[in-house]
Coordinates of N, CA and C and ligand atoms in Angstrom, one line a residue:
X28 N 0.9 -1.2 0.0 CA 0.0 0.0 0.0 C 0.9 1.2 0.0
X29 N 1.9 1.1 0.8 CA 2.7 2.3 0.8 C 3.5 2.7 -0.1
X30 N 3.8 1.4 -0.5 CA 5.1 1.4 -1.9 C 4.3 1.8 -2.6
X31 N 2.6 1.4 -2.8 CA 2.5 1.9 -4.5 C 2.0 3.2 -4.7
X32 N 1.3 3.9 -2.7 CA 1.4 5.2 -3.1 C 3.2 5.9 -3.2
X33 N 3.8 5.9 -3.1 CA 4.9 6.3 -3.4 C 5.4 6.1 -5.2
X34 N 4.9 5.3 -5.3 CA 5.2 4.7 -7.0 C 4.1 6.1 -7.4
X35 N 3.2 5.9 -7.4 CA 2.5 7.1 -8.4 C 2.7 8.9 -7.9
X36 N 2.8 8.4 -6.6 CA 3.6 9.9 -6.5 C 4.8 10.2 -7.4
X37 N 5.4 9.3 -7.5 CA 7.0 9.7 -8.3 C 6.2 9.8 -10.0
X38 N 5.6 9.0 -10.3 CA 5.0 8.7 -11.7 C 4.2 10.3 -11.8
X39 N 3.6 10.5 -11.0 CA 3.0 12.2 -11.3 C 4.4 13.1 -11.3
X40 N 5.4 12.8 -10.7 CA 6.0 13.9 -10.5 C 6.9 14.4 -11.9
X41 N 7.0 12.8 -12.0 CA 7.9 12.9 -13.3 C 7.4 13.5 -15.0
X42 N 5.6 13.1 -14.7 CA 5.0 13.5 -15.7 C 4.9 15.3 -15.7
X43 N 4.9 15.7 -14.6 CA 5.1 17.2 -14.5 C 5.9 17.6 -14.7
X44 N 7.6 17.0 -14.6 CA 8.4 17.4 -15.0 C 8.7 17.2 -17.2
X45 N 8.2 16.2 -16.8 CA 8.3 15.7 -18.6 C 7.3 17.2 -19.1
X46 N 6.0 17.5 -18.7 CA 5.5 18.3 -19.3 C 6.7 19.8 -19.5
X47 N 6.8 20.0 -18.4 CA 8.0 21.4 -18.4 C 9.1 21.2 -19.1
X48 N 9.4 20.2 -19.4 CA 10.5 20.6 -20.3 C 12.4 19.9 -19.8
X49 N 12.0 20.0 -18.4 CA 13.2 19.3 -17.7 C 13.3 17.7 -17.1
X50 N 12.9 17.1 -18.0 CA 12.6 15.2 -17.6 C 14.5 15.2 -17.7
X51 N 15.1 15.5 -18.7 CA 16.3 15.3 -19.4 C 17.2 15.1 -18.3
X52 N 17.3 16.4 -17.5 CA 18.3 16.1 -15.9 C 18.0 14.9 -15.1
X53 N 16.7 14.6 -15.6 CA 16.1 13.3 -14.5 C 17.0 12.2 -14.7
X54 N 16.6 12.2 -16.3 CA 16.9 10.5 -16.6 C 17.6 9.4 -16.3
X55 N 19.0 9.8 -15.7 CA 20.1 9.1 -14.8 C 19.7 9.3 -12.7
X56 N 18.3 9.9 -13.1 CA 18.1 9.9 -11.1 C 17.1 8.4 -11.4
X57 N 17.3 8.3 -10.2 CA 17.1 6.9 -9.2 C 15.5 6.5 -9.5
X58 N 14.8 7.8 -9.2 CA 13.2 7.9 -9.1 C 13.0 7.5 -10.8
X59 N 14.3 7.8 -11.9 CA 12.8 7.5 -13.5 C 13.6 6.6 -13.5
X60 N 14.4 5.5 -12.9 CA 15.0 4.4 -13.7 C 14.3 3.5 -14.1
X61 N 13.0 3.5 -13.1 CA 11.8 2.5 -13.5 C 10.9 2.8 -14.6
X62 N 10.9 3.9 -14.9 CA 9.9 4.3 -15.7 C 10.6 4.5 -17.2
X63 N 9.4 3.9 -18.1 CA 10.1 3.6 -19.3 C 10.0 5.3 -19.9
X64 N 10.8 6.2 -20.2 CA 10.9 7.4 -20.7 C 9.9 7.4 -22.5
X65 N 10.3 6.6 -22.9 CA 10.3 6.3 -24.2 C 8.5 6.2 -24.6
X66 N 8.1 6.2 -23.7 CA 6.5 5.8 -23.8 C 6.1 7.3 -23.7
X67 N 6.5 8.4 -23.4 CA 5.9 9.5 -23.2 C 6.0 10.3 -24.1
X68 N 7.5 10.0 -24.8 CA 7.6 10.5 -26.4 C 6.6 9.8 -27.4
X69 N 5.6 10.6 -27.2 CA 4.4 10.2 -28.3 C 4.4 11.0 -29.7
X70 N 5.2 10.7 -30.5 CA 5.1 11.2 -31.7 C 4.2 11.0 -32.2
X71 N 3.2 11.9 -33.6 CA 2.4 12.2 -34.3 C 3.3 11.0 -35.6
X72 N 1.7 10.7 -36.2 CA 2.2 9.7 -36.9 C 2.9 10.1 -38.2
X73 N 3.8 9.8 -39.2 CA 4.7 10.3 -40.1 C 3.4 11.0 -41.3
X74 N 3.9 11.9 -41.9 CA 3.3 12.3 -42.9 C 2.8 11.8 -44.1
X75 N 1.8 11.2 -44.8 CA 1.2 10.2 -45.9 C 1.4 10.9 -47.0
X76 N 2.4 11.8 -46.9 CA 2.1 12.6 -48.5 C 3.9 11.8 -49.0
X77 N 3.7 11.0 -50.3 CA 4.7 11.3 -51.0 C 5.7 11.7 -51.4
X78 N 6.9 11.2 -50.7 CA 8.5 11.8 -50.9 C 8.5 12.7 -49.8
X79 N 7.7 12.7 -48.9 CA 7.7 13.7 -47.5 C 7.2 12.6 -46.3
X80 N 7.7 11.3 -46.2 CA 7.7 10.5 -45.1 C 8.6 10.2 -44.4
X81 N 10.0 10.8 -45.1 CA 10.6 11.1 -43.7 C 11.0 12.4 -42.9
X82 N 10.9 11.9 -41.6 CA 10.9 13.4 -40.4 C 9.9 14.4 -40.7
X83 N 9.3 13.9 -41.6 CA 7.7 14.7 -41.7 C 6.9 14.0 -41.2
X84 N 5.5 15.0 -40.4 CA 4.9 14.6 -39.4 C 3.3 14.9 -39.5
X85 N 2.3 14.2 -39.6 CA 0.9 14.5 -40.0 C 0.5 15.5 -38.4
X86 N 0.5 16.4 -38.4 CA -0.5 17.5 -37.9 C -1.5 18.7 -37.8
X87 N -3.0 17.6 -37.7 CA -3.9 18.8 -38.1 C -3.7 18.5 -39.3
X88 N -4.3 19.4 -40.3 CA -4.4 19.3 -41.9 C -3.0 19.5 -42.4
X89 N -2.1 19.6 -41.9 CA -0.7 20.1 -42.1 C 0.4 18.6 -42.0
X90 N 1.4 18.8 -43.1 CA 2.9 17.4 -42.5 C 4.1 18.8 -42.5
X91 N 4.3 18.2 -41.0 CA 5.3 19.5 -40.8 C 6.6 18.5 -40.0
X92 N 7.6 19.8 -40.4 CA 8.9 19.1 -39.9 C 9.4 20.3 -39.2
X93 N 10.7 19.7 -38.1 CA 11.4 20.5 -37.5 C 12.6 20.6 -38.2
X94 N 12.8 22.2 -37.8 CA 14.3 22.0 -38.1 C 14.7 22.6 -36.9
X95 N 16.6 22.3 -36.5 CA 17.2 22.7 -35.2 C 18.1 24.2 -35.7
X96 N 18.5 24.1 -37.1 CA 19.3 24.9 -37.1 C 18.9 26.8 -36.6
X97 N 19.1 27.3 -36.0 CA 18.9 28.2 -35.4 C 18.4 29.5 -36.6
X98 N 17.1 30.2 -36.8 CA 17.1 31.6 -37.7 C 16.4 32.4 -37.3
X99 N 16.7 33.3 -37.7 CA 15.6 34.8 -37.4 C 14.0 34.3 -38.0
X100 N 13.2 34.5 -37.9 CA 12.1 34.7 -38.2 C 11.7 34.5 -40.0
X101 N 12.1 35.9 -40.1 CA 12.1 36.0 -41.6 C 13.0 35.2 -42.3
X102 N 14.1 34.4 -42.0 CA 14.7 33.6 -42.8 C 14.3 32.4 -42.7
X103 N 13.3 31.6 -40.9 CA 13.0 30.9 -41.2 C 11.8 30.4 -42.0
X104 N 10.9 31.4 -42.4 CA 9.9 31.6 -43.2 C 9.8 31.2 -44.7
X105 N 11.5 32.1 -45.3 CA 11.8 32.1 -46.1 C 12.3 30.3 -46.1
X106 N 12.8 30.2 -45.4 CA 13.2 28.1 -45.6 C 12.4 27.8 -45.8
X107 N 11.4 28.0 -45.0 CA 9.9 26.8 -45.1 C 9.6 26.9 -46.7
X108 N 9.6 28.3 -47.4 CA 9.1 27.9 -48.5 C 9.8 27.5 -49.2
X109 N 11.4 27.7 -49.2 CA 12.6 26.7 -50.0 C 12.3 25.9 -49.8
X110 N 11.6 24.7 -48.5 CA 11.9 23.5 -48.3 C 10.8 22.5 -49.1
X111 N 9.1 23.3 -49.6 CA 8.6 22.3 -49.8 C 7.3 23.5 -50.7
X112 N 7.0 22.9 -52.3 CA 6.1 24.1 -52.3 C 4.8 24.3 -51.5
X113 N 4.7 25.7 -51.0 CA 3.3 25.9 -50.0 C 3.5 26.1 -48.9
X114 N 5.2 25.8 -48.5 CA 5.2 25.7 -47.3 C 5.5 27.3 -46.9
X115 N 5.3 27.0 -45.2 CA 5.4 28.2 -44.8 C 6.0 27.7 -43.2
X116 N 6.0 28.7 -42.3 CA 6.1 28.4 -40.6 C 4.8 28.0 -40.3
X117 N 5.0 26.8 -39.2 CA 3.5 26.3 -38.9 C 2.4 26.9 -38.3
X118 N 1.6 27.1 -38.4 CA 0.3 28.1 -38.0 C -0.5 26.6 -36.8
X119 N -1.0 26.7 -35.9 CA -1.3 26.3 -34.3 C -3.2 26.7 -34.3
X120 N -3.8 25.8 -34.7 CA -5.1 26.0 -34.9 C -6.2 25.3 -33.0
X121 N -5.7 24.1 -32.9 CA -6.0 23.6 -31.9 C -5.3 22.9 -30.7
X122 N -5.7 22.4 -29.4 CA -4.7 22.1 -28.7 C -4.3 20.9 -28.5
X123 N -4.7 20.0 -29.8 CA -4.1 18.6 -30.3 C -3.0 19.2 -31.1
X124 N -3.3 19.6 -31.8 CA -1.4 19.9 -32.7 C -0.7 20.6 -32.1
X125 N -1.1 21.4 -31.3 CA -0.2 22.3 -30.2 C 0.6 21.4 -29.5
X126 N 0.1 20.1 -29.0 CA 0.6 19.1 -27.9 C 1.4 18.4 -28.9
X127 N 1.4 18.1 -30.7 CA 1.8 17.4 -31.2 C 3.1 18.0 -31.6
X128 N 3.2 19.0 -31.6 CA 4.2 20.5 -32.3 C 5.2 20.2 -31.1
X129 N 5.0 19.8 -30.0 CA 5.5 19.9 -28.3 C 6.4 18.8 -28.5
X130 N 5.7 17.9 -28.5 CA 6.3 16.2 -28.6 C 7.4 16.2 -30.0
X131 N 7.0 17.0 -31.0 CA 7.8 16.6 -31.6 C 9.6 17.0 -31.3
X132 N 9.5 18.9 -31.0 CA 10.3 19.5 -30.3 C 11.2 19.0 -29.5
X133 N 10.4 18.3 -28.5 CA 11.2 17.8 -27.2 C 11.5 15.9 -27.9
X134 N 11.5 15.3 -29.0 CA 12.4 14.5 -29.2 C 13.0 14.4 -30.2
X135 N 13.2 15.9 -31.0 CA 14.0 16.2 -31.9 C 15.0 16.9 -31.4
X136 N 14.9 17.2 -30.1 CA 16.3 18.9 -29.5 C 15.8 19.0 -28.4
X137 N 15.6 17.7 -27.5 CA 15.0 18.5 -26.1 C 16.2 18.9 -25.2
X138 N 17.0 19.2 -25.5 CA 17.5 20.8 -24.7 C 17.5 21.9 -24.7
X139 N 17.1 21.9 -26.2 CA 16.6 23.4 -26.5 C 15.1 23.3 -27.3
X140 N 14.3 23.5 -26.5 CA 12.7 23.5 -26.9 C 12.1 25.0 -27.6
X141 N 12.7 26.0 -27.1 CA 12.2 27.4 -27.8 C 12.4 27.4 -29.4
X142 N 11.4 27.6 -30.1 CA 11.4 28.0 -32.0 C 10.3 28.4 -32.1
X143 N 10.0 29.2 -33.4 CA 9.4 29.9 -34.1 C 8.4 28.9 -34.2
X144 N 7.2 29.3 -33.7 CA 5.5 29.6 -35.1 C 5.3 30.1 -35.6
X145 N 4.6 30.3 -36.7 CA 4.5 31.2 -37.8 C 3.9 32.5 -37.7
X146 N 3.8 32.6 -36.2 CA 2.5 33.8 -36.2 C 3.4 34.9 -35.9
X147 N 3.0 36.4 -36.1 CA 3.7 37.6 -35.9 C 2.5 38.4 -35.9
X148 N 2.8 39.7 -35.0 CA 2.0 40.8 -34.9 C 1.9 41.7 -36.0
X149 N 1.0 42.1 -36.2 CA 0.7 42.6 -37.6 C 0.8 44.0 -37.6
X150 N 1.8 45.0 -37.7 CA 1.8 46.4 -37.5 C 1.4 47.2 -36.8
X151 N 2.1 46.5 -35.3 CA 1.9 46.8 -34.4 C 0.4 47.0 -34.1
X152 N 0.0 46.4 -34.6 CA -2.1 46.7 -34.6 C -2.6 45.6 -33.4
X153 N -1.0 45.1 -32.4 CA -2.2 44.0 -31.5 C -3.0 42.8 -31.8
X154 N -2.7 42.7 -33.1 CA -2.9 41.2 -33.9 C -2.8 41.2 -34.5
X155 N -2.8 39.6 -34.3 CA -2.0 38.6 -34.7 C -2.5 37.5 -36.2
X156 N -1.4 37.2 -36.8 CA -1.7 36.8 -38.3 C -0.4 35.7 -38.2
X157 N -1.3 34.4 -39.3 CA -0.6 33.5 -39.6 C 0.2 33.7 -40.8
X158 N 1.8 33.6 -41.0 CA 2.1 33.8 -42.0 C 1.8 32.5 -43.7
X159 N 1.0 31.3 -43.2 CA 0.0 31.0 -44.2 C -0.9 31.8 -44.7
X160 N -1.2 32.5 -43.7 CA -2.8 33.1 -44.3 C -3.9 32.7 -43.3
X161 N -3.9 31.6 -42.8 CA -5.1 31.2 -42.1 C -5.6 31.6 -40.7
X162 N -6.4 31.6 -40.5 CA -6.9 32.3 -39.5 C -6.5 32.2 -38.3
X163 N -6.5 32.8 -37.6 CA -5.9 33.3 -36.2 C -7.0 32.7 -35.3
X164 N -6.9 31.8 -34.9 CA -8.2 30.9 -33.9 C -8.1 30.2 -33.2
X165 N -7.0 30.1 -32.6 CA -6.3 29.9 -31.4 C -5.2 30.6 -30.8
X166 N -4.8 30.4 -29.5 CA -3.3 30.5 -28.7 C -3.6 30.3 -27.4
X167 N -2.4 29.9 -27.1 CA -1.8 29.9 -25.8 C -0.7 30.3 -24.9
X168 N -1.2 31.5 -24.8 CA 0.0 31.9 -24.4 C 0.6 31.6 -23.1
X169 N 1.8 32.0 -22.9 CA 2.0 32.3 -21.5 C 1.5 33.1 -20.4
X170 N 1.5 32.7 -19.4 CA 0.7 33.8 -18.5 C 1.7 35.2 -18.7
X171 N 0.7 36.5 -19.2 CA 1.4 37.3 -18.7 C 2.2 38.4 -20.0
X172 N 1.7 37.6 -21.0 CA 2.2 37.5 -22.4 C 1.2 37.7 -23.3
X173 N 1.1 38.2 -24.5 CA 2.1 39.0 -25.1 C 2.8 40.1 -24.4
X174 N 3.0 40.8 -24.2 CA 3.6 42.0 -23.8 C 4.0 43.0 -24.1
X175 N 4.6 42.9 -26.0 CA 5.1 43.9 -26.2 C 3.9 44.5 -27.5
X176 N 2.3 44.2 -27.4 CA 1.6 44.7 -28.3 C 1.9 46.4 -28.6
X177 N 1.8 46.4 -29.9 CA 1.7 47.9 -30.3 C 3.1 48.6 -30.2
X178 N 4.0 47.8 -29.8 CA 5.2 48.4 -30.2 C 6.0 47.5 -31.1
X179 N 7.4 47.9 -31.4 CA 7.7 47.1 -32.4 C 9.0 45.9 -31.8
X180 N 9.0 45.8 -30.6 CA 9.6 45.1 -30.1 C 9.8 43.5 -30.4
X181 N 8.6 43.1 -29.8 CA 8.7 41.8 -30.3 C 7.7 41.4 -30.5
X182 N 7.5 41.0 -32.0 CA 6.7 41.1 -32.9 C 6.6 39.5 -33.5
X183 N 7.2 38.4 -33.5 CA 6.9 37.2 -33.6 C 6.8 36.0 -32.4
X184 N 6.0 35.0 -32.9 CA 5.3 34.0 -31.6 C 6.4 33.2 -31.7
X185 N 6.7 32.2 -30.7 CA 7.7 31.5 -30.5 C 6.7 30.8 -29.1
X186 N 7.2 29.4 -29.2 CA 6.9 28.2 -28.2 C 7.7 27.8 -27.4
X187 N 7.4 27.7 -26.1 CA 8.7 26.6 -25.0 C 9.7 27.8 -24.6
X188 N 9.3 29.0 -24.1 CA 10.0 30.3 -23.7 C 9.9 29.9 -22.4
X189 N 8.7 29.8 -21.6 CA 8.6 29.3 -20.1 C 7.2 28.6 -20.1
X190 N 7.4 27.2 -19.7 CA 6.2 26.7 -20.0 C 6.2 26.0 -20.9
X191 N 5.9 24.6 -21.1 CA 6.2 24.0 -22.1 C 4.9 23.9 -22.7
X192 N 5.0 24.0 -24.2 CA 3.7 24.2 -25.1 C 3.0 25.7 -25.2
X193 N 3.7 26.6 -24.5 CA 3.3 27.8 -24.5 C 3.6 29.1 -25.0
X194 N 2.9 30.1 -25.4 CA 3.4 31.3 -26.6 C 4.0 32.1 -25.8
X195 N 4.9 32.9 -26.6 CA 5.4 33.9 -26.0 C 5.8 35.1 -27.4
X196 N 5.7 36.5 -27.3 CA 6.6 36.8 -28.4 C 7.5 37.2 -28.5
X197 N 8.1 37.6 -29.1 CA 9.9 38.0 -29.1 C 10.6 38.3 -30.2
X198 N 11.4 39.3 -30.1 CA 12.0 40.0 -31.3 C 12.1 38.9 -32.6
X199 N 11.6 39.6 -33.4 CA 11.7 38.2 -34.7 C 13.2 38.2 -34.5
X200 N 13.8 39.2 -34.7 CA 15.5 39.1 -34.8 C 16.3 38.1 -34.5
X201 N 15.7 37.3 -33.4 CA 16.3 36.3 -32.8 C 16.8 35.2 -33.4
X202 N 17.2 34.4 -33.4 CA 17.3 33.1 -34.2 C 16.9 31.6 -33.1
X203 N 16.1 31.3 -33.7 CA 15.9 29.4 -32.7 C 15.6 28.2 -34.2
X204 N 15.5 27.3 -33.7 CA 14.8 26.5 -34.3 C 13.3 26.5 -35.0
X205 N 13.0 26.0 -35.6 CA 11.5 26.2 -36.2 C 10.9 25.1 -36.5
X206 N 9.9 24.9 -37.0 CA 9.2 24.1 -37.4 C 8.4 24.6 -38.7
X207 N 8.7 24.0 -40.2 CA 7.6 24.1 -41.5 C 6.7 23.3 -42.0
X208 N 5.8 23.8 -42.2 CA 4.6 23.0 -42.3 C 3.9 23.3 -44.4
X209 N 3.3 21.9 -44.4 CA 2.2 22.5 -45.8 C 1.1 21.5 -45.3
X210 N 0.2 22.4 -46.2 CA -1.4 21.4 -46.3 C -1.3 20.4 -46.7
X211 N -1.8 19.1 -46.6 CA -2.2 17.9 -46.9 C -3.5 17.8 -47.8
X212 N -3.2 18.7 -48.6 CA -5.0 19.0 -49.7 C -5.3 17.7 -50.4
X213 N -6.2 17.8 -50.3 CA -7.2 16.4 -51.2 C -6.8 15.4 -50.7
X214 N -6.2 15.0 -49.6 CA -5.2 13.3 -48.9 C -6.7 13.2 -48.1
X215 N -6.7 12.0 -48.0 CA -8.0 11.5 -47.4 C -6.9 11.3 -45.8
X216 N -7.5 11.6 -44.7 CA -7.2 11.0 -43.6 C -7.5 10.1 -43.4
X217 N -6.3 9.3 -42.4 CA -6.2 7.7 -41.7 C -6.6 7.1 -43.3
Ligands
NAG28 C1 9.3 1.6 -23.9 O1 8.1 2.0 -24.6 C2 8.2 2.0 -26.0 C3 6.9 2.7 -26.5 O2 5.8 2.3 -25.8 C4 8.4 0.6 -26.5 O3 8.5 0.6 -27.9 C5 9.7 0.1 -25.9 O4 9.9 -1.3 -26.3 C6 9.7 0.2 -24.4 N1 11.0 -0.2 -23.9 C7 11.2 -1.0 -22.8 C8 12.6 -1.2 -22.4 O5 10.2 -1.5 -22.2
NAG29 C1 17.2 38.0 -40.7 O1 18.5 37.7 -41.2 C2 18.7 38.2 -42.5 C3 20.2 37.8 -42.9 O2 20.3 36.4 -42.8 C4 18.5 39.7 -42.6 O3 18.7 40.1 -43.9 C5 17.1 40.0 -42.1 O4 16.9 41.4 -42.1 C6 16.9 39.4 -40.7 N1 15.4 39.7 -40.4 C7 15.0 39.7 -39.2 C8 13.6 40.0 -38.9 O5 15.8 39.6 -38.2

């Protein structure tokens, strides 16, 4: 009785940490030796489109891939559409591909979780636009965040700033990792 409340105490604790972002320092402690890590990296299933099945990822109407190499905003934008036609930075409609966008992050570079979404502030007007085009109909931000509306400060969305899965914005200037995404048009799902 005692041992197994202690077992799910540790099993909650670890899942809270796995959510934040810091399981990584765990992995050699005593408490996750039992626990299989590898079960929590739930990847989205690979992308069904054609010549884009590998490290391409079905989410949402979108097959999107990560990249680690570090860019400003505007150059990663500019990759996304060198990398595939249509593509662009990934746009974040609901909080299933939000959590899928996460997972992917943290088993592609989980030491460094912060990169670009496609979203940016639109001239200084306090909102917010997908660099697809599509509609602005979700977020999550961080508590506390945006912050810098109506100025020109920081003006693109970025994920995994504090809080894992969560928006923040920040000087596009920056450079992190990203994520490019395109439509999956006319593919039948599953
Ligand atoms: C850990 O879990 C993964 C995914 O569920 C599974 O494929 C793998 O075989 C498991 N490894 C061990 C050592 O149990
Ligand atoms: C991004 O970097 C490029 C050079 O690689 C530069 O021309 C551009 O102005 C930068 N844009 C932003 C928003 O930082």
């Amino acid at each position: 009785m005692y041992k197994r409340g202690t077992k799910s105490v540790c099993f909650l604790l670890l899942a809270l940490l796995w959510d934040s972002g810091y399981v990584i320092t765990m992995e050699r402690g005593d408490t996750a030796a039992h626990v299989n890590l590898t079960a929590f990296h739930r990847l989205p299933n690979r992308c069904n489109v054609d010549g884009f099945n590998k490290d391409w990822f079905k989410v949402d109407k979108y097959c999107v891939k990560y990249f680690s190499k570090p860019l400003n905003f505007t150059d990663a934008e500019n990759s996304c559409k060198k990398t595939v036609p249509g593509g662009h930075l990934v746009s974040v409609h609901n909080a299933g591909a939000n959590n899928d966008l996460l997972s992917i992050v943290k088993k592609m570079n989980p030491k460094n979780l912060r990169m670009w979404l496609g979203g940016y502030e639109f001239f200084q007007s306090g909102k917010f636009l997908w660099t697809d085009g599509s509609f602005w109909d979700y977020a999550v931000w961080t508590p506390g965040e945006p912050i810098n509306l109506y100025s020109s400060l920081e003006e693109c969305v970025e994920m995994n700033w504090k809080g894992a899965g969560k928006w923040n914005d920040d000087s596009c200037f920056n450079k992190k990792g990203y994520i490019c995404a395109f439509k999956r048009k006319g593919i039948i799902d599953e």
